[in-house]
CSV table of C-alpha atoms in Angstrom, one decimal:
chain,number,residue,atom,x,y,z
A,1,MET,CA,-12.2,-9.3,18.1
A,2,THR,CA,-13.4,-7.7,14.7
A,3,ALA,CA,-15.6,-10.3,12.9
A,4,LEU,CA,-14.6,-11.5,9.4
A,5,THR,CA,-17.1,-12.9,6.8
A,6,LEU,CA,-16.4,-13.8,3.1
A,7,SER,CA,-19.1,-11.6,1.5
A,8,THR,CA,-21.3,-12.9,-1.5
A,9,ALA,CA,-22.2,-9.3,-2.3
A,10,GLY,CA,-20.9,-7.3,-4.8
A,11,ALA,CA,-19.2,-4.1,-4.5
A,12,ALA,CA,-22.2,-2.3,-5.9
A,13,THR,CA,-24.6,-4.2,-3.8
A,14,LEU,CA,-22.9,-4.7,-0.4
A,15,ARG,CA,-24.8,-2.7,2.5
A,16,ALA,CA,-22.2,-1.5,5.0
A,17,ASP,CA,-20.8,1.7,6.5
A,18,ALA,CA,-18.1,2.0,3.9
A,19,LEU,CA,-16.6,0.5,1.2
A,20,VAL,CA,-12.5,-0.1,0.8
A,21,VAL,CA,-11.0,0.2,-2.5
A,22,GLY,CA,-7.3,-0.1,-3.5
A,23,VAL,CA,-5.4,2.7,-5.8
A,24,ALA,CA,-1.9,2.4,-6.9
A,25,LYS,CA,0.8,4.5,-8.1
A,26,GLY,CA,1.4,4.4,-12.0
A,27,ALA,CA,3.7,5.5,-14.3
A,28,LYS,CA,1.2,8.3,-15.5
A,29,GLY,CA,-0.6,9.1,-12.3
A,30,LEU,CA,-3.0,7.1,-10.1
A,31,VAL,CA,-4.5,3.8,-11.0
A,32,VAL,CA,-7.4,2.3,-9.8
A,33,ALA,CA,-6.7,-1.5,-8.7
A,34,PRO,CA,-8.5,-4.5,-9.4
A,35,GLY,CA,-11.7,-4.9,-7.2
A,36,ALA,CA,-12.8,-1.4,-7.5
A,37,GLU,CA,-14.5,-1.9,-11.4
A,38,ALA,CA,-18.1,-1.4,-9.7
A,39,VAL,CA,-17.0,1.6,-7.8
A,40,ASP,CA,-15.3,3.1,-10.6
A,41,LYS,CA,-18.4,2.8,-12.8
A,42,ALA,CA,-20.6,4.5,-10.2
A,43,PHE,CA,-18.3,7.3,-10.5
A,44,ASP,CA,-18.6,7.2,-14.4
A,45,GLY,CA,-15.4,6.0,-14.7
A,46,LYS,CA,-13.6,9.0,-12.9
A,47,LEU,CA,-12.6,7.8,-9.6
A,48,ALA,CA,-9.0,8.0,-10.2
A,49,THR,CA,-9.4,11.6,-11.6
A,50,VAL,CA,-11.5,12.6,-8.2
A,51,LEU,CA,-9.1,11.0,-6.0
A,52,GLU,CA,-6.1,13.0,-7.5
A,53,THR,CA,-8.1,16.2,-7.3
A,54,LEU,CA,-8.5,15.3,-3.6
A,55,GLY,CA,-4.6,14.9,-3.4
A,56,ALA,CA,-4.6,11.0,-3.5
A,57,SER,CA,-1.3,9.7,-5.1
A,58,GLY,CA,-1.7,5.7,-4.5
A,59,ALA,CA,1.4,6.1,-2.0
A,60,GLU,CA,1.4,3.0,0.4
A,61,GLY,CA,-1.1,3.2,3.2
A,62,GLU,CA,-2.2,6.6,2.4
A,63,VAL,CA,-6.2,6.8,3.0
A,64,THR,CA,-8.7,9.2,1.3
A,65,LYS,CA,-12.4,9.1,2.2
A,66,LEU,CA,-15.0,10.2,-0.2
A,67,PRO,CA,-19.0,10.1,0.0
A,68,ALA,CA,-20.2,7.3,-2.3
A,69,PRO,CA,-22.4,8.3,-5.3
A,70,ALA,CA,-25.7,6.9,-6.4
A,71,GLY,CA,-25.3,3.2,-7.5
A,72,LEU,CA,-23.5,2.0,-4.3
A,73,LYS,CA,-25.5,0.9,-1.0
A,74,VAL,CA,-22.5,2.4,1.2
A,75,PRO,CA,-22.4,5.9,2.1
A,76,VAL,CA,-18.7,6.1,2.2
A,77,VAL,CA,-16.0,5.1,-0.1
A,78,ILE,CA,-12.2,4.7,1.2
A,79,ALA,CA,-9.4,4.4,-1.2
A,80,VAL,CA,-6.3,3.2,0.2
A,81,GLY,CA,-3.0,3.3,-1.4
A,82,LEU,CA,-1.0,0.0,-2.4
A,83,GLY,CA,2.1,1.7,-3.6
A,84,PRO,CA,3.5,1.1,-7.2
A,85,VAL,CA,1.5,-0.7,-9.5
A,86,PRO,CA,3.3,-4.2,-10.1
A,87,GLU,CA,5.1,-4.8,-13.2
A,88,LYS,CA,3.2,-6.6,-15.9
A,89,ASP,CA,1.6,-9.6,-15.0
A,90,ALA,CA,2.5,-9.6,-11.5
A,91,ALA,CA,0.0,-9.3,-8.6
A,92,PHE,CA,0.4,-7.0,-5.8
A,93,ASP,CA,2.6,-8.1,-3.0
A,94,GLY,CA,1.1,-9.7,0.0
A,95,GLU,CA,2.7,-7.3,2.7
A,96,ALA,CA,1.3,-4.4,0.4
A,97,LEU,CA,-2.1,-5.8,0.7
A,98,ARG,CA,-1.8,-6.5,4.3
A,99,ARG,CA,-0.4,-2.9,5.1
A,100,ALA,CA,-3.4,-1.4,3.0
A,101,ALA,CA,-6.0,-3.3,4.7
A,102,GLY,CA,-4.6,-2.4,8.2
A,103,SER,CA,-4.7,1.3,7.3
A,104,ALA,CA,-8.4,1.1,6.2
A,105,ALA,CA,-9.2,-0.8,9.1
A,106,ARG,CA,-7.8,2.0,11.2
A,107,ALA,CA,-9.5,4.8,9.4
A,108,LEU,CA,-12.8,2.7,10.0
A,109,THR,CA,-12.8,3.0,13.8
A,110,GLY,CA,-16.0,3.6,15.0
A,111,SER,CA,-17.8,1.9,12.3
A,112,LYS,CA,-20.1,-1.4,12.5
A,113,LYS,CA,-19.5,-3.0,9.3
A,114,ALA,CA,-17.0,-2.5,6.0
A,115,GLY,CA,-16.5,-4.0,2.8
A,116,PHE,CA,-13.0,-4.8,1.6
A,117,ALA,CA,-12.6,-4.8,-2.3
A,118,LEU,CA,-8.7,-4.9,-2.7
A,119,PRO,CA,-7.1,-7.0,-5.4
A,120,ILE,CA,-7.5,-10.8,-4.6
A,121,VAL,CA,-5.9,-13.0,-7.3
A,122,SER,CA,-5.0,-16.0,-5.0
A,123,VAL,CA,-6.0,-17.5,-1.7
A,124,GLU,CA,-2.9,-15.9,-0.2
A,125,ASP,CA,-4.1,-12.5,-1.2
A,126,ALA,CA,-7.4,-13.0,0.6
A,127,GLU,CA,-5.6,-14.2,3.6
A,128,ALA,CA,-3.0,-11.2,3.5
A,129,ILE,CA,-6.1,-8.8,3.3
A,130,ALA,CA,-7.9,-10.5,6.0
A,131,GLU,CA,-4.7,-10.6,8.4
A,132,GLY,CA,-4.0,-6.9,7.9
A,133,ALA,CA,-7.7,-5.6,8.3
A,134,LEU,CA,-8.1,-7.6,11.6
A,135,LEU,CA,-4.6,-6.7,12.8
A,136,GLY,CA,-5.5,-3.0,12.1
A,137,ALA,CA,-8.6,-3.1,13.9
A,138,TYR,CA,-7.0,-3.9,17.0
A,139,ALA,CA,-7.5,-1.7,20.1
A,140,PHE,CA,-6.3,-2.2,23.8
A,141,THR,CA,-9.3,-1.1,25.9
A,142,ALA,CA,-9.2,-3.2,29.1
A,143,TYR,CA,-8.3,-0.1,31.3
A,144,GLN,CA,-10.7,2.2,29.7
A,145,GLY,CA,-14.4,2.7,30.2
A,146,GLY,CA,-14.4,3.8,33.7
A,147,GLU,CA,-17.2,6.0,34.8
A,148,ASN,CA,-16.7,9.6,35.5
A,149,LYS,CA,-19.7,10.8,37.2
A,150,LEU,CA,-19.0,14.6,36.7
A,151,ALA,CA,-18.5,13.8,32.7
A,152,PRO,CA,-21.6,13.8,30.5
A,153,LYS,CA,-22.7,9.9,29.5
A,154,ASN,CA,-21.3,8.7,25.9
A,155,LYS,CA,-21.4,5.5,24.1
A,156,GLN,CA,-17.6,5.2,23.9
A,157,ASN,CA,-15.1,4.2,26.1
A,158,GLY,CA,-13.8,6.0,29.2
A,159,ASN,CA,-11.6,8.3,27.4
A,160,GLY,CA,-13.6,9.0,24.6
A,161,ALA,CA,-12.1,6.9,22.0
A,162,LYS,CA,-14.1,5.1,19.6
A,163,LEU,CA,-14.2,1.4,19.5
A,164,PRO,CA,-12.6,-0.9,16.5
A,165,LEU,CA,-14.1,-1.8,13.2
A,166,ALA,CA,-16.5,-4.3,14.2
A,167,GLU,CA,-17.1,-6.5,11.0
A,168,VAL,CA,-14.6,-6.9,8.0
A,169,ALA,CA,-16.6,-8.2,4.9
A,170,LEU,CA,-14.1,-9.6,2.4
A,171,LEU,CA,-15.2,-9.2,-1.1
A,172,GLY,CA,-13.7,-10.9,-4.3
A,173,ALA,CA,-12.9,-14.3,-2.3
A,174,LYS,CA,-14.9,-17.5,-3.0
A,175,PRO,CA,-17.1,-18.0,0.3
A,176,ARG,CA,-17.8,-21.4,-0.8
A,177,ASP,CA,-14.5,-22.7,-2.0
A,178,LYS,CA,-12.7,-24.8,0.9
A,179,ALA,CA,-9.1,-23.3,0.3
A,180,PHE,CA,-11.0,-19.6,0.8
A,181,LYS,CA,-12.8,-20.8,3.7
A,182,ALA,CA,-9.6,-22.7,5.4
A,183,SER,CA,-7.5,-19.2,4.7
A,184,ALA,CA,-10.2,-17.0,6.5
A,185,GLU,CA,-10.4,-19.5,9.3
A,186,ARG,CA,-6.4,-19.4,9.7
A,187,ALA,CA,-6.7,-15.6,9.5
A,188,VAL,CA,-8.7,-15.4,12.3
A,189,ALA,CA,-7.3,-17.8,14.5
A,190,LEU,CA,-3.5,-16.4,14.2
A,191,VAL,CA,-4.8,-12.7,14.6
A,192,GLU,CA,-6.8,-13.7,17.8
A,193,GLU,CA,-3.6,-15.1,19.2
A,194,ILE,CA,-1.3,-12.1,18.0
A,195,ASN,CA,-4.0,-9.7,19.6
A,196,ARG,CA,-3.8,-11.9,22.8
A,197,ALA,CA,-0.2,-11.5,22.6
A,198,ARG,CA,-0.5,-7.6,22.4
A,199,ASP,CA,-3.0,-7.5,25.3
A,200,LEU,CA,-0.5,-9.2,27.4
A,201,ILE,CA,2.3,-7.0,26.3
A,202,ASN,CA,0.2,-3.9,27.0
A,203,THR,CA,-1.1,-5.0,30.3
A,204,PRO,CA,0.5,-2.9,33.3
A,205,PRO,CA,3.2,-4.5,35.2
A,206,ASN,CA,1.2,-4.2,38.3
A,207,ASP,CA,-1.2,-6.7,36.8
A,208,LEU,CA,1.0,-9.0,34.6
A,209,TYR,CA,3.8,-10.4,36.5
A,210,PRO,CA,5.3,-14.1,36.5
A,211,GLU,CA,2.4,-15.7,38.5
A,212,SER,CA,-0.4,-14.3,36.5
A,213,PHE,CA,1.1,-14.5,33.0
A,214,ALA,CA,1.6,-18.3,34.4
A,215,ALA,CA,-2.2,-18.3,35.4
A,216,VAL,CA,-3.2,-17.0,31.9
A,217,ALA,CA,-1.1,-19.7,29.9
A,218,THR,CA,-2.8,-22.3,32.0
A,219,ALA,CA,-6.3,-21.6,31.3
A,220,VAL,CA,-5.7,-20.7,27.7
A,221,GLY,CA,-3.8,-24.2,27.4
A,222,LYS,CA,-6.7,-26.1,29.2
A,223,GLU,CA,-9.1,-24.3,26.7
A,224,HIS,CA,-7.0,-25.4,23.7
A,225,GLY,CA,-6.2,-29.0,24.7
A,226,ILE,CA,-2.3,-28.1,25.5
A,227,LYS,CA,-0.6,-29.6,28.4
A,228,VAL,CA,0.8,-26.9,30.7
A,229,GLN,CA,3.4,-27.2,33.6
A,230,VAL,CA,4.3,-24.6,36.0
A,231,LEU,CA,7.3,-24.3,37.8
A,232,ASP,CA,7.0,-22.1,40.9
A,233,GLU,CA,9.9,-20.7,43.1
A,234,LYS,CA,10.1,-24.0,45.3
A,235,ALA,CA,10.2,-26.3,42.1
A,236,LEU,CA,13.2,-23.8,40.6
A,237,VAL,CA,15.2,-23.9,43.6
A,238,LYS,CA,14.8,-27.9,43.7
A,239,GLY,CA,15.7,-28.1,39.9
A,240,GLY,CA,18.8,-25.7,40.4
A,241,TYR,CA,17.6,-23.0,37.8
A,242,GLY,CA,20.1,-20.6,39.0
A,243,GLY,CA,19.4,-17.9,36.0
A,244,LEU,CA,15.7,-17.6,36.5
A,245,LEU,CA,15.8,-17.6,40.4
A,246,GLY,CA,18.9,-15.1,40.3
A,247,VAL,CA,16.9,-12.4,38.4
A,248,GLY,CA,13.8,-12.8,40.0
A,249,GLN,CA,15.1,-12.8,43.6
A,250,GLY,CA,15.0,-9.0,44.1
A,251,SER,CA,11.1,-9.0,43.4
A,252,THR,CA,8.2,-9.8,45.5
A,253,HIS,CA,6.5,-11.4,42.7
A,254,GLY,CA,8.7,-14.7,42.3
A,255,PRO,CA,9.8,-16.1,39.0
A,256,ARG,CA,8.0,-19.1,37.0
A,257,LEU,CA,9.1,-21.4,34.3
A,258,VAL,CA,6.0,-22.3,32.0
A,259,LYS,CA,6.0,-25.2,29.8
A,260,LEU,CA,3.3,-25.7,27.1
A,261,ALA,CA,3.2,-28.7,25.1
A,262,TYR,CA,0.9,-29.3,22.0
A,263,THR,CA,1.4,-32.8,20.5
A,264,HIS,CA,-0.2,-34.3,17.3
A,265,PRO,CA,-0.8,-37.9,17.4
A,266,LYS,CA,0.7,-37.9,13.6
A,267,ALA,CA,3.7,-35.6,14.3
A,268,GLU,CA,7.0,-36.6,13.0
A,269,LYS,CA,9.1,-33.3,13.9
A,270,THR,CA,9.1,-31.6,17.3
A,271,LEU,CA,9.8,-27.7,17.5
A,272,ALA,CA,10.7,-26.0,20.6
A,273,LEU,CA,10.0,-22.4,21.0
A,274,VAL,CA,11.7,-20.3,24.2
A,275,GLY,CA,10.6,-17.0,25.3
A,276,LYS,CA,11.9,-14.3,27.5
A,277,GLY,CA,9.4,-13.2,29.8
A,278,ILE,CA,10.7,-10.3,31.8
A,279,THR,CA,7.2,-8.8,33.0
A,280,TYR,CA,8.9,-5.9,34.2
A,281,ASP,CA,12.7,-4.6,33.8
A,282,SER,CA,14.0,-2.1,35.9
A,283,GLY,CA,17.6,-3.2,35.2
A,284,GLY,CA,18.0,-4.4,38.8
A,285,ILE,CA,20.9,-3.3,40.8
A,286,SER,CA,22.4,-1.7,37.4
A,287,LEU,CA,19.1,0.6,37.3
A,288,LYS,CA,18.1,1.9,33.9
A,289,PRO,CA,18.3,5.7,33.5
A,290,ALA,CA,15.3,7.7,33.7
A,291,GLY,CA,13.4,8.0,30.3
A,292,HIS,CA,14.1,4.0,29.9
A,293,ASN,CA,11.9,2.4,32.3
A,294,GLU,CA,8.4,3.4,31.2
A,295,THR,CA,8.0,0.7,28.3
A,296,MET,CA,9.6,-1.9,30.3
A,297,LYS,CA,6.4,-4.1,30.5
A,298,CYS,CA,7.2,-5.0,27.1
A,299,ASP,CA,10.1,-7.0,28.2
A,300,MET,CA,8.1,-10.3,28.2
A,301,SER,CA,7.2,-9.9,24.4
A,302,GLY,CA,9.3,-12.9,23.5
A,303,ALA,CA,7.5,-15.0,25.9
A,304,ALA,CA,4.1,-13.6,24.6
A,305,ALA,CA,5.1,-14.6,21.0
A,306,VAL,CA,5.8,-18.0,22.0
A,307,PHE,CA,2.5,-18.4,23.7
A,308,ALA,CA,0.7,-17.1,21.1
A,309,ALA,CA,2.6,-19.4,18.4
A,310,VAL,CA,1.9,-22.5,20.5
A,311,VAL,CA,-1.8,-21.8,20.9
A,312,ALA,CA,-2.0,-20.9,17.3
A,313,ALA,CA,-0.4,-24.3,16.4
A,314,ALA,CA,-2.9,-26.1,18.5
A,315,ARG,CA,-6.1,-24.3,17.2
A,316,LEU,CA,-4.5,-24.9,13.6
A,317,GLY,CA,-4.0,-28.4,14.4
A,318,LEU,CA,-0.6,-28.5,12.8
A,319,ARG,CA,1.2,-31.9,12.1
A,320,VAL,CA,3.8,-31.0,14.3
A,321,ASN,CA,4.7,-31.1,18.1
A,322,VAL,CA,5.3,-27.6,19.4
A,323,THR,CA,6.6,-26.8,22.9
A,324,GLY,CA,6.8,-23.6,24.6
A,325,TRP,CA,9.0,-22.3,27.3
A,326,LEU,CA,8.3,-19.3,28.9
A,327,ALA,CA,10.9,-17.7,31.0
A,328,LEU,CA,9.1,-15.6,33.3
A,329,ALA,CA,10.6,-13.2,36.2
A,330,GLU,CA,10.4,-9.5,37.3
A,331,ASN,CA,13.6,-7.7,37.4
A,332,MET,CA,13.6,-5.4,40.5
A,333,PRO,CA,16.3,-3.9,42.8
A,334,SER,CA,15.9,-4.5,46.3
A,335,GLY,CA,17.9,-5.7,49.3
A,336,ASN,CA,17.5,-9.3,48.1
A,337,ALA,CA,18.5,-8.7,44.3
A,338,THR,CA,21.3,-10.1,42.5
A,339,ARG,CA,24.5,-7.9,42.8
A,340,PRO,CA,27.0,-7.0,39.8
A,341,GLY,CA,29.7,-9.6,40.8
A,342,ASP,CA,27.3,-12.2,41.9
A,343,VAL,CA,27.9,-15.8,40.6
A,344,LEU,CA,24.8,-17.7,39.6
A,345,HIS,CA,24.7,-21.6,39.5
A,346,MET,CA,22.7,-22.1,36.1
A,347,TYR,CA,20.4,-25.0,35.6
A,348,SER,CA,23.1,-26.4,32.9
A,349,GLY,CA,25.8,-26.7,35.5
A,350,LYS,CA,27.6,-23.6,34.3
A,351,THR,CA,28.5,-20.6,36.5
A,352,VAL,CA,27.9,-17.4,35.2
A,353,GLU,CA,29.5,-14.0,36.7
A,354,VAL,CA,27.1,-11.3,36.7
A,355,LEU,CA,28.6,-7.8,35.6
A,356,ASN,CA,25.5,-6.5,34.8
A,357,THR,CA,21.9,-7.1,36.2
A,358,ASP,CA,20.5,-5.3,33.3
A,359,ALA,CA,21.7,-8.0,31.0
A,360,GLU,CA,19.3,-10.5,32.8
A,361,GLY,CA,17.4,-11.8,29.8
A,362,ARG,CA,20.0,-14.1,28.5
A,363,LEU,CA,20.0,-15.6,32.1
A,364,VAL,CA,16.4,-16.7,32.3
A,365,LEU,CA,16.9,-17.8,28.7
A,366,ALA,CA,19.8,-19.9,29.4
A,367,ASP,CA,17.9,-21.9,31.9
A,368,ALA,CA,14.8,-22.3,29.4
A,369,LEU,CA,17.1,-23.4,26.4
A,370,THR,CA,18.9,-25.9,28.7
A,371,ARG,CA,15.6,-27.7,29.9
A,372,ALA,CA,14.1,-27.4,26.5
A,373,CYS,CA,17.2,-29.3,24.8
A,374,GLU,CA,16.8,-32.2,27.4
A,375,GLU,CA,13.7,-33.1,25.1
A,376,ASN,CA,15.7,-33.5,22.0
A,377,PRO,CA,13.8,-31.4,19.9
A,378,ASP,CA,14.5,-31.2,16.0
A,379,ALA,CA,15.0,-27.4,16.2
A,380,ILE,CA,14.7,-24.7,18.8
A,381,VAL,CA,13.9,-21.1,18.2
A,382,ASP,CA,14.2,-18.4,21.1
A,383,VAL,CA,12.6,-15.0,20.9
A,384,ALA,CA,13.7,-11.9,23.1
A,385,THR,CA,13.5,-8.2,23.4
A,386,LEU,CA,17.1,-8.9,24.4
A,387,THR,CA,19.5,-6.1,23.4
A,388,GLY,CA,19.3,-2.4,22.7
A,389,ALA,CA,22.5,-3.0,20.4
A,390,MET,CA,20.2,-4.8,18.0
A,391,VAL,CA,17.7,-1.6,17.9
A,392,LEU,CA,21.1,0.5,17.1
A,393,ALA,CA,21.8,-2.0,14.3
A,394,LEU,CA,18.6,-2.8,12.7
A,395,GLY,CA,16.2,-0.2,13.9
A,396,HIS,CA,12.7,-0.4,15.1
A,397,ARG,CA,11.1,-2.3,12.6
A,398,MET,CA,13.5,-5.3,12.0
A,399,PHE,CA,14.6,-8.1,14.0
A,400,GLY,CA,17.8,-9.7,14.1
A,401,ILE,CA,18.3,-13.5,13.3
A,402,MET,CA,21.4,-15.6,14.6
A,403,ALA,CA,21.9,-19.4,14.5
A,404,ASN,CA,24.2,-22.5,14.9
A,405,ASP,CA,23.3,-23.6,11.4
A,406,ASP,CA,23.4,-21.2,8.3
A,407,ALA,CA,20.8,-23.0,6.3
A,408,PHE,CA,18.5,-23.0,9.4
A,409,ARG,CA,18.9,-19.1,10.0
A,410,THR,CA,18.3,-18.6,6.2
A,411,SER,CA,15.0,-20.6,6.2
A,412,ILE,CA,13.8,-18.5,9.0
A,413,HIS,CA,14.8,-15.4,7.7
A,414,GLU,CA,13.0,-16.3,4.3
A,415,ILE,CA,10.0,-17.4,6.2
A,416,ALA,CA,10.1,-14.1,8.1
A,417,GLU,CA,10.2,-12.1,4.6
A,418,GLU,CA,7.3,-14.4,3.3
A,419,VAL,CA,4.9,-13.3,6.0
A,420,GLY,CA,5.9,-9.7,6.0
A,421,GLU,CA,7.9,-9.3,9.1
A,422,ALA,CA,11.1,-7.7,8.2
A,423,SER,CA,14.4,-9.5,9.7
A,424,TRP,CA,17.9,-9.6,8.9
A,425,PRO,CA,20.4,-12.6,9.3
A,426,MET,CA,23.3,-11.9,11.7
A,427,PRO,CA,26.5,-13.5,12.5
A,428,LEU,CA,28.0,-15.1,15.6
A,429,PRO,CA,31.5,-14.0,15.6
A,430,ALA,CA,33.7,-16.6,17.5
A,431,ASP,CA,36.4,-13.9,18.1
A,432,LEU,CA,33.6,-11.9,20.4
A,433,ARG,CA,33.3,-14.9,22.8
A,434,LYS,CA,36.7,-14.3,24.6
A,435,GLY,CA,35.2,-11.1,26.0
A,436,MET,CA,33.0,-13.1,28.0
A,437,ASP,CA,35.7,-15.1,29.9
A,438,SER,CA,35.6,-14.5,33.7
A,439,PRO,CA,38.4,-15.1,36.2
A,440,THR,CA,35.8,-16.2,38.7
A,441,ALA,CA,33.2,-18.2,36.8
A,442,ASP,CA,32.7,-20.1,33.5
A,443,ILE,CA,31.4,-17.3,31.6
A,444,ALA,CA,30.4,-13.6,32.6
A,445,ASN,CA,26.8,-12.1,31.2
A,446,MET,CA,28.9,-9.6,29.5
A,447,GLY,CA,31.3,-9.1,26.9
A,448,GLU,CA,32.6,-6.7,24.5
A,449,ARG,CA,30.1,-3.5,24.2
A,450,MET,CA,30.8,-3.2,20.5
A,451,GLY,CA,28.7,-5.8,18.6
A,452,GLY,CA,26.5,-6.5,22.0
A,453,GLY,CA,23.8,-8.1,20.3
A,454,LEU,CA,25.8,-10.5,18.8
A,455,VAL,CA,27.5,-11.2,22.0
A,456,ALA,CA,24.2,-12.2,23.8
A,457,GLY,CA,23.6,-14.5,20.9
A,458,LEU,CA,27.0,-16.1,21.7
A,459,PHE,CA,26.1,-16.3,25.5
A,460,LEU,CA,23.0,-18.1,24.6
A,461,GLN,CA,24.7,-20.6,22.2
A,462,GLU,CA,26.8,-21.6,25.3
A,463,PHE,CA,23.6,-23.4,26.4
A,464,VAL,CA,22.4,-25.1,23.7
A,465,GLY,CA,22.4,-29.0,23.3
A,466,GLU,CA,24.8,-30.4,20.7
A,467,GLY,CA,23.6,-31.1,17.3
A,468,ILE,CA,20.2,-29.3,17.8
A,469,ALA,CA,19.4,-26.8,15.4
A,470,TRP,CA,18.9,-23.3,16.9
A,471,ALA,CA,18.0,-19.8,16.4
A,472,HIS,CA,17.8,-16.8,18.4
A,473,LEU,CA,15.6,-13.9,17.4
A,474,ASP,CA,16.2,-10.4,18.8
A,475,ILE,CA,13.1,-8.7,18.5
A,476,ALA,CA,14.0,-5.6,20.9
A,477,GLY,CA,13.2,-3.3,18.0
A,478,PRO,CA,10.0,-4.4,16.5
A,479,ALA,CA,8.2,-5.6,19.6
A,480,PHE,CA,6.9,-2.4,21.0
A,481,HIS,CA,6.0,0.7,18.9
A,482,GLU,CA,6.1,4.2,20.5
A,483,GLY,CA,5.4,6.1,17.5
A,484,ALA,CA,1.9,6.8,15.7
A,485,PRO,CA,0.3,3.8,14.4
A,486,TYR,CA,0.9,2.6,10.5
A,487,GLY,CA,-0.5,0.0,8.4
A,488,TYR,CA,-1.7,-2.8,10.8
A,489,THR,CA,0.9,-1.8,13.3
A,490,PRO,CA,-0.7,-0.3,16.5
A,491,LYS,CA,0.9,1.8,19.2
A,492,GLY,CA,2.5,-0.3,21.9
A,493,GLY,CA,2.8,-4.0,21.9
A,494,THR,CA,2.9,-5.7,18.1
A,495,GLY,CA,3.1,-9.0,18.4
A,496,SER,CA,6.3,-9.4,16.7
A,497,ALA,CA,7.8,-12.8,15.3
A,498,ILE,CA,4.5,-14.7,16.1
A,499,ARG,CA,3.6,-14.9,12.1
A,500,THR,CA,7.1,-16.3,11.7
A,501,LEU,CA,6.9,-18.8,14.3
A,502,VAL,CA,3.8,-20.2,12.9
A,503,LYS,CA,4.9,-20.4,9.8
A,504,LEU,CA,7.8,-22.0,10.7
A,505,ALA,CA,5.7,-24.7,12.6
A,506,GLU,CA,3.7,-25.4,9.4
A,507,ARG,CA,6.9,-25.6,7.3
A,508,THR,CA,8.1,-28.2,10.0
A,509,ALA,CA,4.7,-30.1,9.8
A,510,ALA,CA,5.0,-30.3,6.0
A,511,GLY,CA,8.5,-31.5,6.1
A,512,ASP,CA,9.7,-28.5,4.4
A,513,LEU,CA,12.7,-28.1,6.7
A,514,GLY,CA,14.5,-31.5,6.3
């Protein structure tokens, strides 16, 4: 991953391939942001004028490159837009800094080192810039670089793409200050795990299936002192995990339930995280239509988020016990697949009539939720790319939050907003539960079409233990980005909800959630 250093150099003396500064939209035109004073001086105080001549406006994410003048040790200056100038005495929003740093890092693809002289008022500003730059510098290159004997040799990867920015030098922080050093270390640990999750999401399904995902979790868990338990098909049959088995029985790759347990000797609270891990979702017998299959390797994004959050908690040494449950299966059609009309005997003891095999995520989550609740955690959160209905409701950049406790739902929403992940609290209307009544089983896996995302949440609630605060994050929209990259968001897997989960663990460790 891209390296991060807290530089002691000034903007005028730093030696690098480029220097990044911020600009903003003021009431009377472009405004040079704090941190760029030395650069503005090198332009004889006319940096804003030069940039406006080049068409820059200071709009969020806008990137303008220009040659550096005499007086700077870098050859190139990159001005990145921060959006509107904050109100008097206010600092720039952390998410604006994060996105700006990400945009700049993407523009610096192929560079060895770049200095980031964006506005820093607090430790939080420095951490946001570090996160944004490191996230923006991400690239998935595992399947690139194969030699073409007929093509001319080059120093790039196999398809000619340049490698990501190699080093971020953060200017304006305090390298010798413990708080700034700690924030840099947190940013590196967090982003490394987010990028690991992105790699997993982007990995083709012929290489990432339940067994191989479980192997990755086992190896990484061992590296970071996390206890890992893997239930294979034999153990799932013995335990009666009908949801996982029912979804996975149509595939040659059998299902797995992976438990990751990070514990702290002084922890007073336990947080359980449950992730949907459908490594490929064809829809099963209820086959998805053409055009809906190509990105279904991303249907394990919830499990990737949970995995990353547990490992990040361990790396940060948080004073809280965090247990992750990865419900892994591949949903395929075959002569052995679950059929619409089949009844599954779930781990909880409930029976579920399967009306649609493409509503499979809730089935594997139900088993994992029941098992997680048996350990009586103080709170439980599940994360899943669960419903297309949530995408229709909230779009591609926002996830929905449902919960059995209004205060808990509000806390998670506030945390998500704080870390820069767009979310929205959603209800669990009791009247929609009736649509899942089955004449054959205790419950059906489908209900009313309208409000389908809420119906899925109501289904999951049926498998949550009494008295346990629970929340459900439906990340179907933001988990996988198919458009052009923006800010620190790449094309492909995004690592959605990881920052929210880690901050939730930190708040729980601090006792801020009651």
